Coordinates of C-alpha atoms in Angstrom, one line a residue:
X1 CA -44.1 -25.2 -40.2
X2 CA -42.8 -28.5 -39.4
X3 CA -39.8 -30.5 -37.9
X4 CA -37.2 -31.6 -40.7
X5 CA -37.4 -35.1 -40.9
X6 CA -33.2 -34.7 -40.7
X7 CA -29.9 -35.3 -38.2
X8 CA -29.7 -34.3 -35.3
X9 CA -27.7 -31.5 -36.2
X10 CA -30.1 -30.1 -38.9
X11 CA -33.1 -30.7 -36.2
X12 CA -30.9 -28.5 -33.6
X13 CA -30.9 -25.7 -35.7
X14 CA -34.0 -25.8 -36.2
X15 CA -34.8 -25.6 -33.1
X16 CA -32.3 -23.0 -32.0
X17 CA -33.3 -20.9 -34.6
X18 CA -37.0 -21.0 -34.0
X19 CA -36.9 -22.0 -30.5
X20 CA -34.8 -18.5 -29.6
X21 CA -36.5 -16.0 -32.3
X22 CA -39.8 -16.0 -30.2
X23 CA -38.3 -15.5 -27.2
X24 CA -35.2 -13.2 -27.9
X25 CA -36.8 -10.1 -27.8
X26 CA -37.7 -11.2 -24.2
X27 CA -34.6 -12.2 -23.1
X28 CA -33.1 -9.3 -25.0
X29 CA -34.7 -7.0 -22.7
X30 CA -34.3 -9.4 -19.6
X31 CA -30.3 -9.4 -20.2
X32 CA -30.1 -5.6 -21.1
X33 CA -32.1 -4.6 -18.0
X34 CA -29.8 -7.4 -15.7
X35 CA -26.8 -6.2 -17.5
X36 CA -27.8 -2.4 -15.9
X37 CA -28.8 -3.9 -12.9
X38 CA -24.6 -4.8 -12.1
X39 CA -24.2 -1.1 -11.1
X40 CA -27.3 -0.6 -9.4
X41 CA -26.1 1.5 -6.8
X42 CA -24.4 3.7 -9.0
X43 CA -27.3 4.4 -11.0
X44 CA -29.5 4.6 -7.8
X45 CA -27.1 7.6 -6.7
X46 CA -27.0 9.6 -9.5
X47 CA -31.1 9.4 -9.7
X48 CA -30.8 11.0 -5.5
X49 CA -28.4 13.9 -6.5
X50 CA -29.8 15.5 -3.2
X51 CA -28.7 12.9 -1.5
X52 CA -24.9 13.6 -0.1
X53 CA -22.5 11.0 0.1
X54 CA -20.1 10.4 2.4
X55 CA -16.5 9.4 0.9
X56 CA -14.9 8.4 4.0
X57 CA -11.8 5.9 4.1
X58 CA -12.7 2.7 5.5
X59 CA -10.2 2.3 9.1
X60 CA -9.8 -0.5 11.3
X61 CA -13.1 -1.3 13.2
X62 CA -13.6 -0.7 16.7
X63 CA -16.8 -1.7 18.7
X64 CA -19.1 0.9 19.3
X65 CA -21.9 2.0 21.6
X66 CA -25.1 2.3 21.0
X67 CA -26.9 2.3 24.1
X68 CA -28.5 5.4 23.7
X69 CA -30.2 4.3 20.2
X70 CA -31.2 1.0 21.3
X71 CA -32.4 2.2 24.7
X72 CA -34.5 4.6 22.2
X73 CA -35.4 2.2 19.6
X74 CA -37.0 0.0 22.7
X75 CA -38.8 2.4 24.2
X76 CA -40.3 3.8 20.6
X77 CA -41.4 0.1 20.0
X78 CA -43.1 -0.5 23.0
X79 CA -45.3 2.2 22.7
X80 CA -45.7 1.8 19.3
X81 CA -45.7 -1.8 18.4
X82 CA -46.7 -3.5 21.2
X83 CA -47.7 -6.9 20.6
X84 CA -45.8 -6.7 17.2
X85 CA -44.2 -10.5 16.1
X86 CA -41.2 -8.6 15.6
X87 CA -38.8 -5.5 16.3
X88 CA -36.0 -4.5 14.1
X89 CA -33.5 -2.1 15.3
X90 CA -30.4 -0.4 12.6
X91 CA -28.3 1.1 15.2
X92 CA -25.7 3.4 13.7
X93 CA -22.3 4.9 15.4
X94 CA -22.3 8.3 14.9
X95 CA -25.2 9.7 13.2
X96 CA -27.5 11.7 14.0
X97 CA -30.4 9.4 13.6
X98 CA -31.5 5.5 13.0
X99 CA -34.4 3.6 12.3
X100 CA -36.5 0.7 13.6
X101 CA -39.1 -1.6 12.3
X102 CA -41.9 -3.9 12.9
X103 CA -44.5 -6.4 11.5
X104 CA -47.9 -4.4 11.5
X105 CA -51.3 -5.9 12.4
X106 CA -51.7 -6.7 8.8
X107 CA -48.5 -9.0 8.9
X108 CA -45.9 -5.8 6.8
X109 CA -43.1 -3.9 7.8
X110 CA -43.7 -0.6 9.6
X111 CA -40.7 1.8 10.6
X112 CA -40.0 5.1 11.8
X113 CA -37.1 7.1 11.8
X114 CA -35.7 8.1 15.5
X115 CA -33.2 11.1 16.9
X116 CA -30.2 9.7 18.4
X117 CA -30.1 12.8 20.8
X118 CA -34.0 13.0 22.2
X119 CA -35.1 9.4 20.8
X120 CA -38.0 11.6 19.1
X121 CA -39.5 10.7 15.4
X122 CA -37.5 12.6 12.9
X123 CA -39.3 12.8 9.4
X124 CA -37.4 10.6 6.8
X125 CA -35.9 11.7 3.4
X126 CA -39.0 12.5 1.9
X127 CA -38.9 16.1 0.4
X128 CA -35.7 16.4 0.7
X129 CA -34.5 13.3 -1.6
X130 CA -36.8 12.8 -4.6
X131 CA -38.6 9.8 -4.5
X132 CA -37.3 7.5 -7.4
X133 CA -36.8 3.6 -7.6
X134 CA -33.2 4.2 -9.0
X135 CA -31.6 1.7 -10.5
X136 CA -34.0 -1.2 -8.5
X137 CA -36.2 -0.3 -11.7
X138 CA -33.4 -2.1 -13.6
X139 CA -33.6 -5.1 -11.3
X140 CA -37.3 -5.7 -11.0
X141 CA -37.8 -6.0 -14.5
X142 CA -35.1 -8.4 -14.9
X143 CA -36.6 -10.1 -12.4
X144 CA -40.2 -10.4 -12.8
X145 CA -40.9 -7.3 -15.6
X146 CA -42.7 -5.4 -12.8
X147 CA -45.4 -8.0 -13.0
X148 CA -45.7 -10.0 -9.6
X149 CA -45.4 -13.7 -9.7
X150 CA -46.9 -13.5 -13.0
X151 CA -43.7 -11.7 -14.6
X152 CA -41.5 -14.4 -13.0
X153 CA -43.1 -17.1 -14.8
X154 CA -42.5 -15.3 -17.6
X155 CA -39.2 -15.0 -17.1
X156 CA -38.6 -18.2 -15.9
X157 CA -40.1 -19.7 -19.4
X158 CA -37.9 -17.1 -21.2
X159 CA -34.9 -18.6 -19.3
X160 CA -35.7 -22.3 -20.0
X161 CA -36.2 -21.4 -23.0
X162 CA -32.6 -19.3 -23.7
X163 CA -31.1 -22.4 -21.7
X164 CA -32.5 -24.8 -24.9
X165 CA -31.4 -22.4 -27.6
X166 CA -28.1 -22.4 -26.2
X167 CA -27.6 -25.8 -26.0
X168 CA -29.1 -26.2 -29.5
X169 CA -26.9 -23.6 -30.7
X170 CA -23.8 -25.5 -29.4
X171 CA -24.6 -29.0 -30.9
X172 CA -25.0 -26.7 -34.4
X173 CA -21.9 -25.2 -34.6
X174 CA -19.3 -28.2 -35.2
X175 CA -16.7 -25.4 -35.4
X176 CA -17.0 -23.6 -32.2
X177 CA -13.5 -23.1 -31.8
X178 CA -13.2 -21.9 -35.1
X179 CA -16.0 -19.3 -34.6
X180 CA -14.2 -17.7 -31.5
X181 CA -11.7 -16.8 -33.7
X182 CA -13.3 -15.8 -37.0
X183 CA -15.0 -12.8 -38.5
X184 CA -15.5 -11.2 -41.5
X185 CA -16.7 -7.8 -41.9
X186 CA -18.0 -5.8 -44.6
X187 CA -19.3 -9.4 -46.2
X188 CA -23.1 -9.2 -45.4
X189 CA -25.3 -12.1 -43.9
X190 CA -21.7 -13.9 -43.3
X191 CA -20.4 -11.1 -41.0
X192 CA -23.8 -11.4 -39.4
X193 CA -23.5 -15.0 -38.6
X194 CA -19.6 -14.5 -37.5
X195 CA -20.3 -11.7 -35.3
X196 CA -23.3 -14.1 -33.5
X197 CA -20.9 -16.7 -33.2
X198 CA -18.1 -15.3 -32.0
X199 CA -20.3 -13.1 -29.5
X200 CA -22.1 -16.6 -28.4
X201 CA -18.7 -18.7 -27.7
X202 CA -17.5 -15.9 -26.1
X203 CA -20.3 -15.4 -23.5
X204 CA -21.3 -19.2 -23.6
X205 CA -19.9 -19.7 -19.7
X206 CA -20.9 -16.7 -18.6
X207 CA -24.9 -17.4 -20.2
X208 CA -25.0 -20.8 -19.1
X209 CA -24.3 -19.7 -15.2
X210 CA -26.6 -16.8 -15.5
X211 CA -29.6 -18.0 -17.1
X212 CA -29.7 -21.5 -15.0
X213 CA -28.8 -19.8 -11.7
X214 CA -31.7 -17.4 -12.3
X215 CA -33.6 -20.2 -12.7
X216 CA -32.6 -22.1 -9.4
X217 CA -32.6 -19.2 -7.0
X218 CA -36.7 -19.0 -7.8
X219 CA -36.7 -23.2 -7.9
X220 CA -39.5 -22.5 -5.1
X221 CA -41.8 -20.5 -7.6
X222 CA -41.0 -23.0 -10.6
X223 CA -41.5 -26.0 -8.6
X224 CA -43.6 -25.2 -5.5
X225 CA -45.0 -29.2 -5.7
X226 CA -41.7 -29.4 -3.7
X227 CA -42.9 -27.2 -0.4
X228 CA -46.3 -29.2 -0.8
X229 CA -44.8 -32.4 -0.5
X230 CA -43.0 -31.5 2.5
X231 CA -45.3 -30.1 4.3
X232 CA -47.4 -33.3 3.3
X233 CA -44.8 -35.1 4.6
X234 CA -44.1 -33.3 8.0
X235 CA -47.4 -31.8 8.2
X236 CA -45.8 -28.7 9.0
X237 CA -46.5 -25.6 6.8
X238 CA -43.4 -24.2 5.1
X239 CA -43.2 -20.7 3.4
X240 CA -46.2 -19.1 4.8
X241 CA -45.2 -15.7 5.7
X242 CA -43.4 -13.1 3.9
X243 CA -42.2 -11.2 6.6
X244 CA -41.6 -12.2 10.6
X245 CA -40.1 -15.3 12.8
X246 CA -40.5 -18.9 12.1
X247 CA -40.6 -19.5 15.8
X248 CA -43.2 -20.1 17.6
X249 CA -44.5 -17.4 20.9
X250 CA -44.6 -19.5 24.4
X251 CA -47.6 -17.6 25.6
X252 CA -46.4 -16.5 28.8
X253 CA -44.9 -13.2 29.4
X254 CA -41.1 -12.3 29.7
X255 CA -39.1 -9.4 30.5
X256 CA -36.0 -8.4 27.9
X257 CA -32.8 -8.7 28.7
X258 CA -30.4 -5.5 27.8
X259 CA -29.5 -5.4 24.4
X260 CA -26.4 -3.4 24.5
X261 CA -24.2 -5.9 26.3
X262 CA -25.3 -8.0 23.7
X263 CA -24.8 -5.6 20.6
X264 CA -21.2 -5.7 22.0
X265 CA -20.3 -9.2 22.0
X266 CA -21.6 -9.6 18.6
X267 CA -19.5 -7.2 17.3
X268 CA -16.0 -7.9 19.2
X269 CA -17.1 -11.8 18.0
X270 CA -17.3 -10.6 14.4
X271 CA -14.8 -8.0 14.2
X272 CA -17.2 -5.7 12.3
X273 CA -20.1 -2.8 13.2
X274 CA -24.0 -4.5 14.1
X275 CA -26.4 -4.1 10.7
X276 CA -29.2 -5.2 12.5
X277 CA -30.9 -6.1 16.1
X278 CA -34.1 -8.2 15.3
X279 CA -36.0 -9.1 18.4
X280 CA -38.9 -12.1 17.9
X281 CA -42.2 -12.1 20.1
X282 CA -40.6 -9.5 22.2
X283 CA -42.4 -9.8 25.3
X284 CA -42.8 -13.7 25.4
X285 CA -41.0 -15.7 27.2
X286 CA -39.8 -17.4 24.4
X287 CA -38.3 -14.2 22.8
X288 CA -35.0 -14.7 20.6
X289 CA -32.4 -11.8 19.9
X290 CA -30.2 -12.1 16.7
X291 CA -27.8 -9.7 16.3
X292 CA -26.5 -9.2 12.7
X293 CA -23.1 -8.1 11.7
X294 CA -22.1 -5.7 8.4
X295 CA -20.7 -7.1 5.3
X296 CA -19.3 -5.5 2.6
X297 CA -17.5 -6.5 -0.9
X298 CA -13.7 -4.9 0.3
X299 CA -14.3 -6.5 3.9
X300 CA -15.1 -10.3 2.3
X301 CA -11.1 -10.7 1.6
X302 CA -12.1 -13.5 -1.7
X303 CA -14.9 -15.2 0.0
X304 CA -17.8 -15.9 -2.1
X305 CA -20.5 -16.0 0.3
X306 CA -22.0 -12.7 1.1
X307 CA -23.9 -14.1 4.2
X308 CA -24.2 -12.0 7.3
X309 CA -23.0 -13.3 10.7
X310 CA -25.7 -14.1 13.5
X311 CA -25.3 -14.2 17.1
X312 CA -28.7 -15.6 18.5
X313 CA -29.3 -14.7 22.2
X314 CA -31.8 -15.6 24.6
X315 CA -33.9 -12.7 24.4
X316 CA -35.0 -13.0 28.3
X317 CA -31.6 -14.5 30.3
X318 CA -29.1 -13.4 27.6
X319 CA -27.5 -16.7 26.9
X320 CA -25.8 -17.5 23.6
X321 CA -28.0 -19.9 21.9
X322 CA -25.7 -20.3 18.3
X323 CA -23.4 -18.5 16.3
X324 CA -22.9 -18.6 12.5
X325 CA -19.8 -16.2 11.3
X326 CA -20.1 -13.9 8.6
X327 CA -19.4 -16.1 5.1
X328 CA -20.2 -19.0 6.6
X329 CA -20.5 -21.8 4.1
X330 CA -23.8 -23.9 4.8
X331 CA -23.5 -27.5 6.5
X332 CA -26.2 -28.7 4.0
X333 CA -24.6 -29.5 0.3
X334 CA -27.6 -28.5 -1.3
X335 CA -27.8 -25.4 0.3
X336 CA -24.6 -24.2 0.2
X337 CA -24.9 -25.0 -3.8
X338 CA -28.0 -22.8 -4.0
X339 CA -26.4 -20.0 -1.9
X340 CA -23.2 -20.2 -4.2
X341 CA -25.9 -20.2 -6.9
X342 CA -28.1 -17.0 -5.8
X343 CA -23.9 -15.4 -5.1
X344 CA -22.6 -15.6 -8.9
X345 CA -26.2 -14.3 -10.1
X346 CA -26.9 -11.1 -8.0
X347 CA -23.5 -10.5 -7.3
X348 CA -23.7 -9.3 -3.2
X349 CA -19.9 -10.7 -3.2
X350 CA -18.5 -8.8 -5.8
X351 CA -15.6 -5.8 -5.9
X352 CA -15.8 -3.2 -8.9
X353 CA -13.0 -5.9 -11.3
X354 CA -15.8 -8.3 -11.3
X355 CA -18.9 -6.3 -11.4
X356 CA -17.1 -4.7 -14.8
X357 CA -16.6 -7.7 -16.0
X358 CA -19.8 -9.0 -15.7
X359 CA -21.0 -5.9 -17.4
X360 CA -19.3 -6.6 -20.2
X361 CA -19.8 -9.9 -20.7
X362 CA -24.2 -9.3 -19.9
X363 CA -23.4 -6.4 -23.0
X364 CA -21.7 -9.2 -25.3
X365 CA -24.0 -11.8 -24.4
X366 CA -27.4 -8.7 -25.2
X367 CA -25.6 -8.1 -28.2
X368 CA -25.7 -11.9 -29.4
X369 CA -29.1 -12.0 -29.1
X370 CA -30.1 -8.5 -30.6
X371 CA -27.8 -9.8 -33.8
X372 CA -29.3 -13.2 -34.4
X373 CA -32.9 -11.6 -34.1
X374 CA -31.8 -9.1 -36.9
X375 CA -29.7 -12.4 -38.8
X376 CA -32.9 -14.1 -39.2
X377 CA -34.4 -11.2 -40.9
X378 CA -31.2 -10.4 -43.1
X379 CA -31.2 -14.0 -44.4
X380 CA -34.5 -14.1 -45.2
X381 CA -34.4 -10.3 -47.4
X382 CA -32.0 -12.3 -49.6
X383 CA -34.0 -15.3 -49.3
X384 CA -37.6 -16.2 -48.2
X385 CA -38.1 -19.1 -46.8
X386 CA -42.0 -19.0 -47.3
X387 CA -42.5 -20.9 -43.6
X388 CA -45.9 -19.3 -43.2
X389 CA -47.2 -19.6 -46.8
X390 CA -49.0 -16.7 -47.8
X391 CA -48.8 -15.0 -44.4
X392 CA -44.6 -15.4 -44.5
X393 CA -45.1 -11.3 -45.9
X394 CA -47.1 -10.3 -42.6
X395 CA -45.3 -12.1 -40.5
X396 CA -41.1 -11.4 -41.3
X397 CA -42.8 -7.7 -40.7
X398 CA -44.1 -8.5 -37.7
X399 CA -40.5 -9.5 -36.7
X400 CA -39.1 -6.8 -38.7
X401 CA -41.5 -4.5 -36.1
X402 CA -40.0 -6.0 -33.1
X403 CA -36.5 -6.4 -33.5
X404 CA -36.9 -2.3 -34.1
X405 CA -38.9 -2.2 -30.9
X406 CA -36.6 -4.7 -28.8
X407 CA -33.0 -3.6 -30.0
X408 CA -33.6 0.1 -30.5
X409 CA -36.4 0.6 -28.9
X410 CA -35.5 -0.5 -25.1
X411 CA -32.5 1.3 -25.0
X412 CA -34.2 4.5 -25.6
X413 CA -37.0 3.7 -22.7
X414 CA -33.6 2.8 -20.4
X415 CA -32.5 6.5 -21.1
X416 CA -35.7 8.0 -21.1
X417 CA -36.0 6.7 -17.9
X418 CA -33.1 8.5 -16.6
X419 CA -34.5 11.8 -18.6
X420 CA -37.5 11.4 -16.3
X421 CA -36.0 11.2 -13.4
X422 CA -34.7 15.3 -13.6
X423 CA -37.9 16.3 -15.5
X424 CA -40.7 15.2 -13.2
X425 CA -41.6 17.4 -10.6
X426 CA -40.1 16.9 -7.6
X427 CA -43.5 17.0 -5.5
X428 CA -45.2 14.6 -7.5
X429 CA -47.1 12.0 -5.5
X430 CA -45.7 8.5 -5.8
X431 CA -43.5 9.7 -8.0
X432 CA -41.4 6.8 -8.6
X433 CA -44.3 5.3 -10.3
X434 CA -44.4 7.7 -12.8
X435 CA -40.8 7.0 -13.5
X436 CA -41.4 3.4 -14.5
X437 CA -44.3 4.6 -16.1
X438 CA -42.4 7.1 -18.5
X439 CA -40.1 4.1 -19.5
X440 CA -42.9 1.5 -20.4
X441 CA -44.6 4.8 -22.5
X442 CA -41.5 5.2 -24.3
X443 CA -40.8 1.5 -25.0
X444 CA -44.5 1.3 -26.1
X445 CA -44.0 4.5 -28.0
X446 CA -41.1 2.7 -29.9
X447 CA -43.2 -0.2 -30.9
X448 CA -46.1 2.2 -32.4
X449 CA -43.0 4.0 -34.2
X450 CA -41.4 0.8 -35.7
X451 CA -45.6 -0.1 -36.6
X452 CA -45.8 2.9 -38.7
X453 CA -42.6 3.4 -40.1
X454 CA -40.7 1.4 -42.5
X455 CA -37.9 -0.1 -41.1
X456 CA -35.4 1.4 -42.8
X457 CA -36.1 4.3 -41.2
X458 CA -38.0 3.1 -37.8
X459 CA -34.1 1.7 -37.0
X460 CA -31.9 5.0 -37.9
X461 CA -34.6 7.4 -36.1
X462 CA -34.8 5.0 -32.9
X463 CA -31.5 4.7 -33.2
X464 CA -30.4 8.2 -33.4
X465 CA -32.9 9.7 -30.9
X466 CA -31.3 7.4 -28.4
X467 CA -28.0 8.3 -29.1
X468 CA -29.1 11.9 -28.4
X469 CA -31.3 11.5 -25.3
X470 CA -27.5 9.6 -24.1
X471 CA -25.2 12.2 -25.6
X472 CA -27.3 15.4 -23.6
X473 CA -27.8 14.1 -20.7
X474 CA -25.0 15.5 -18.7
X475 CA -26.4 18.6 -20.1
X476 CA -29.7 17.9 -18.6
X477 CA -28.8 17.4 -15.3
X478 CA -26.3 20.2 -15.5
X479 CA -29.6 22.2 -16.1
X480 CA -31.7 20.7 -13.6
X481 CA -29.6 20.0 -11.1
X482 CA -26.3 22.3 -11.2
X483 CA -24.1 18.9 -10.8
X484 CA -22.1 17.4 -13.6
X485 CA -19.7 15.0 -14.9
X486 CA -16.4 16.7 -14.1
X487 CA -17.6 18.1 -10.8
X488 CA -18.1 14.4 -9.9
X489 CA -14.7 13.5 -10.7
X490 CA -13.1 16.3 -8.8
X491 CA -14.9 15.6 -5.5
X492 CA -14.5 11.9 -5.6
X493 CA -17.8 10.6 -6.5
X494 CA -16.8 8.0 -8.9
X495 CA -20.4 6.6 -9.1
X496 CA -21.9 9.1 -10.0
X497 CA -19.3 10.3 -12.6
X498 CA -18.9 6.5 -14.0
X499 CA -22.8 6.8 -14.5
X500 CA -22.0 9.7 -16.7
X501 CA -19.5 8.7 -18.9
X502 CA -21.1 5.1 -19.4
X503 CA -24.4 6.9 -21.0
X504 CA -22.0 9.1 -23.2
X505 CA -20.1 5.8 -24.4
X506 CA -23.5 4.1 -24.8
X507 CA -24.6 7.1 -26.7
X508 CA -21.1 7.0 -29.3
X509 CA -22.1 3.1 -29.8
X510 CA -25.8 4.0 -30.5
X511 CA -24.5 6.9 -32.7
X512 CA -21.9 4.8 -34.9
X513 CA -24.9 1.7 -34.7
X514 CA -27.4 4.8 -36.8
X515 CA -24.9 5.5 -39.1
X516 CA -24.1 2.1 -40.2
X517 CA -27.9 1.2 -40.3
X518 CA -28.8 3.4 -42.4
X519 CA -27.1 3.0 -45.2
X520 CA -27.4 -1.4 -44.9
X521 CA -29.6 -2.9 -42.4
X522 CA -32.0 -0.1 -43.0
X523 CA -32.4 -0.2 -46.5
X524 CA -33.1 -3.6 -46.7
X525 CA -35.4 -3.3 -44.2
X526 CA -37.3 -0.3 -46.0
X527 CA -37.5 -3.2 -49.4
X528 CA -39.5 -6.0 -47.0
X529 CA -41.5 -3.2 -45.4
X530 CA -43.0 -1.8 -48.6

């Protein structure tokens, strides 16, 4: 299979046809899975339906004491983490307990869970919240497909990758106006190609932002000859530890000043409660005290930056070292650009307009995708292209195999997920784990389905059982837990509720998707397969 020897608008489509079929099943289920991840939260609180939440109106701030939580917090530390790098206190007004951390001997977070009252360890959610990943699942795919630094490589190839096909895929089209505007049902391989068109001009701002800012925001993974050039430049080491101050300890011992005084000015400075007290080499005399103030999307009032304001203290006299507000824009150009960057892709800055319409555009710019995967397969069941020679047979099944697998068969691990947070037991050790582990065994289940099946009928029965799992869910957790849809709505919960509803409209889209498949996409498929 070689290069056309033709323009350069023959050789771009060429290359955005080939260049994104081997990757769009990948960025399929990257998109898909970042699309969820928009309304994490929500999904995070319908997998806790223990959990209780607390609907309160938001009113005007005013600074609160927490003396007796940080006086406890302290005193827990220093018996417990003594000659830790770090402390971390979460002090919270009005509840009943708050938690600390600190950097073990082995260089991780430790914590511990503390009564407000008595300053005794409370035991934490566990038992009484079932342990799930929620909707973080959703985001550590998309992020690195649960696989470590070698899933963000992956992903990061994946991206570059989308990035070409998409500019490829605009030098193509010379009428990419025209194409917002057009489309033609009912007329086969042409209302294919229309609805990929339209879908791609439509998301093409939206894709461009997403798929290069994911790529910048892990610029230090991609190109880490960067951080070895400086620190063979400066001779200083950069990006060592994972956890814990950058400072350096003085060596000679030093008594902490009070933190509540402190606690106070940060929060009459910032107008808004403390999120978190971190102390660094407490016990040196070269300990530091930043004090962290709360930021949330209704509270930004059309800032971009999510950043949390820092009041940095002398941790021994008390004296205000620096001050950075909350939403401060960076001095440095380039990295205010990469913190503008990591804000439009993970979306810390963004109310519920924007988060929906991100949503819909990641759906719109998934669906693009999942239809020029299946247009290269209807074009080539009219016509075969022979690109293989005598393997082309083997190998437009082998596609055939994992469009099934990648469009139907991912949303049905997404639900299945969900089913298997209300069916495992409760008491199951780590049994978050085995919620992942249920999705990847029913994505790899739909793979060996679309393997043996023919693809006419691999797409309507992945198609349809999805639809189901979606359509009965409220029924499930009606069952299993006693909550459901309409008692969310009456008491408020809106997140929970919205959860809801979105899996029944997901599962009226799969449902409609089955019945048109079967009759076209799937028959056609059933006459390659055979």
């Amino acid at each position: 299979m070689s290069l056309p020897q033709q323009g350069l608008r023959q050789r771009m489509a060429w290359l955005h046809t080939w260049g994104g079929l081997w990757v769009c099943w990948l960025s399929f289920a990257i998109f898909l899975t970042g699309t969820l991840s928009v309304f994490v939260d929500p999904i995070s609180h319908w997998m806790r339906p223990e959990l209780v939440e607390q609907h309160a109106e938001e009113s005007a701030f005013a600074p609160s004491g927490h003396d007796a939580q940080l006086a406890h917090g302290v005193r827990h530390l220093q018996q417990q983490a003594q000659g830790s790098s770090m402390w971390e206190l979460w002090p919270r007004a009005g509840e009943r307990e708050f938690q600390v951390f600190w950097i073990n001997a082995s260089g991780y977070y430790s914590d511990a869970h503390l009564s407000t009252v008595t300053g005794a360890e409370v035991p934490d959610d566990a038992g009484k919240v079932r342990d799930t990943s929620g909707g973080n699942h959703f985001v550590e795919f998309h992020h690195a497909l649960h696989a470590g630094s070698i899933g963000l490589w992956i992903v990061g190839v994946a991206s570059a990758a989308m990035l070409v096909a998409l500019i490829s895929g605009v030098i193509t089209h010379k009428r990419i106006f025209k194409d917002f505007f057009t489309f033609r049902p009912g007329k086969g391989q042409r209302s294919w190609l229309d609805a990929h068109n339209l879908l791609g001009v439509l998301t093409l701002p939206f894709l461009f932002v997403i798929v290069y800012s994911g790529l910048a925001i892990s610029w230090s993974t991609y190109m880490p000859a960067v951080i070895w050039a400086q620190e063979l430049r400066t001779g200083e080491k950069t990006n060592v530890r994972d956890y814990g101050p950058v400072s350096q300890p003085s060596g000679r011992p030093g008594a902490m000043t009070p933190l509540a005084p402190l606690v106070l000015r940060a929060e009459q400075t910032f107008g808004s409660p403390v999120y978190a007290v971190v102390v660094n080499h407490p016990g040196d005399a070269a300990m530091t005290v930043q004090v962290y103030s709360s930021t949330s999307p209704s509270s930004q009032q059309g800032q971009l930056l999510s950043t949390r304001g820092m009041m940095t203290f002398d941790g021994v006299s008390g004296a205000l070292l620096a001050t950075q507000m909350p939403h401060a824009v960076p001095a440095n150009p380039a990295r205010a650009t990469m913190r503008t960057l990591d804000e439009l892709h993970r979306l810390h800055f963004a109310g519920a307009v924007i988060r929906w319409l991100y949503f819909l555009a990641g759906l719109a710019g998934t669906a693009m995708m999942a239809v020029g995967a299946i247009l290269f397969m209807v074009k080539r069941r009219v016509k075969s292209l022979k690109e293989f020679g005598a393997r082309t047979p083997q190998v437009y099944r082998l596609i055939d195999v994992l469009n099934v697998a990648s469009v139907a068969g991912l949303p049905l691990a997404c639900i299945a997920y969900l089913w298997s947070n209300r069916l495992i037991p409760l008491a199951l050790a780590e049994r978050h784990e085995w919620e992942v582990a249920a999705f990847f065994a029913a994505w790899l289940a739909a793979l060996v389905h679309a393997a043996c099946r023919p693809a006419a009928l691999a797409w309507s029965e992945q198609l349809w059982t999805a639809a189901a799992l979606c359509l009965l869910l409220p029924a499930l957790n009606a069952v299993t837990t006693g909550q459901q849809v309409f008692g969310y709505l009456l008491a408020g919960d809106i997140e929970r509720g919205g959860v809801e509803l979105a899996v029944l409209a997901f599962g009226a889209v799969l449902a409609v998707a089955a019945l048109r498949a079967a009759p076209k996409v799937a028959y056609r498929g059933k006459a390659v397969a055979s």
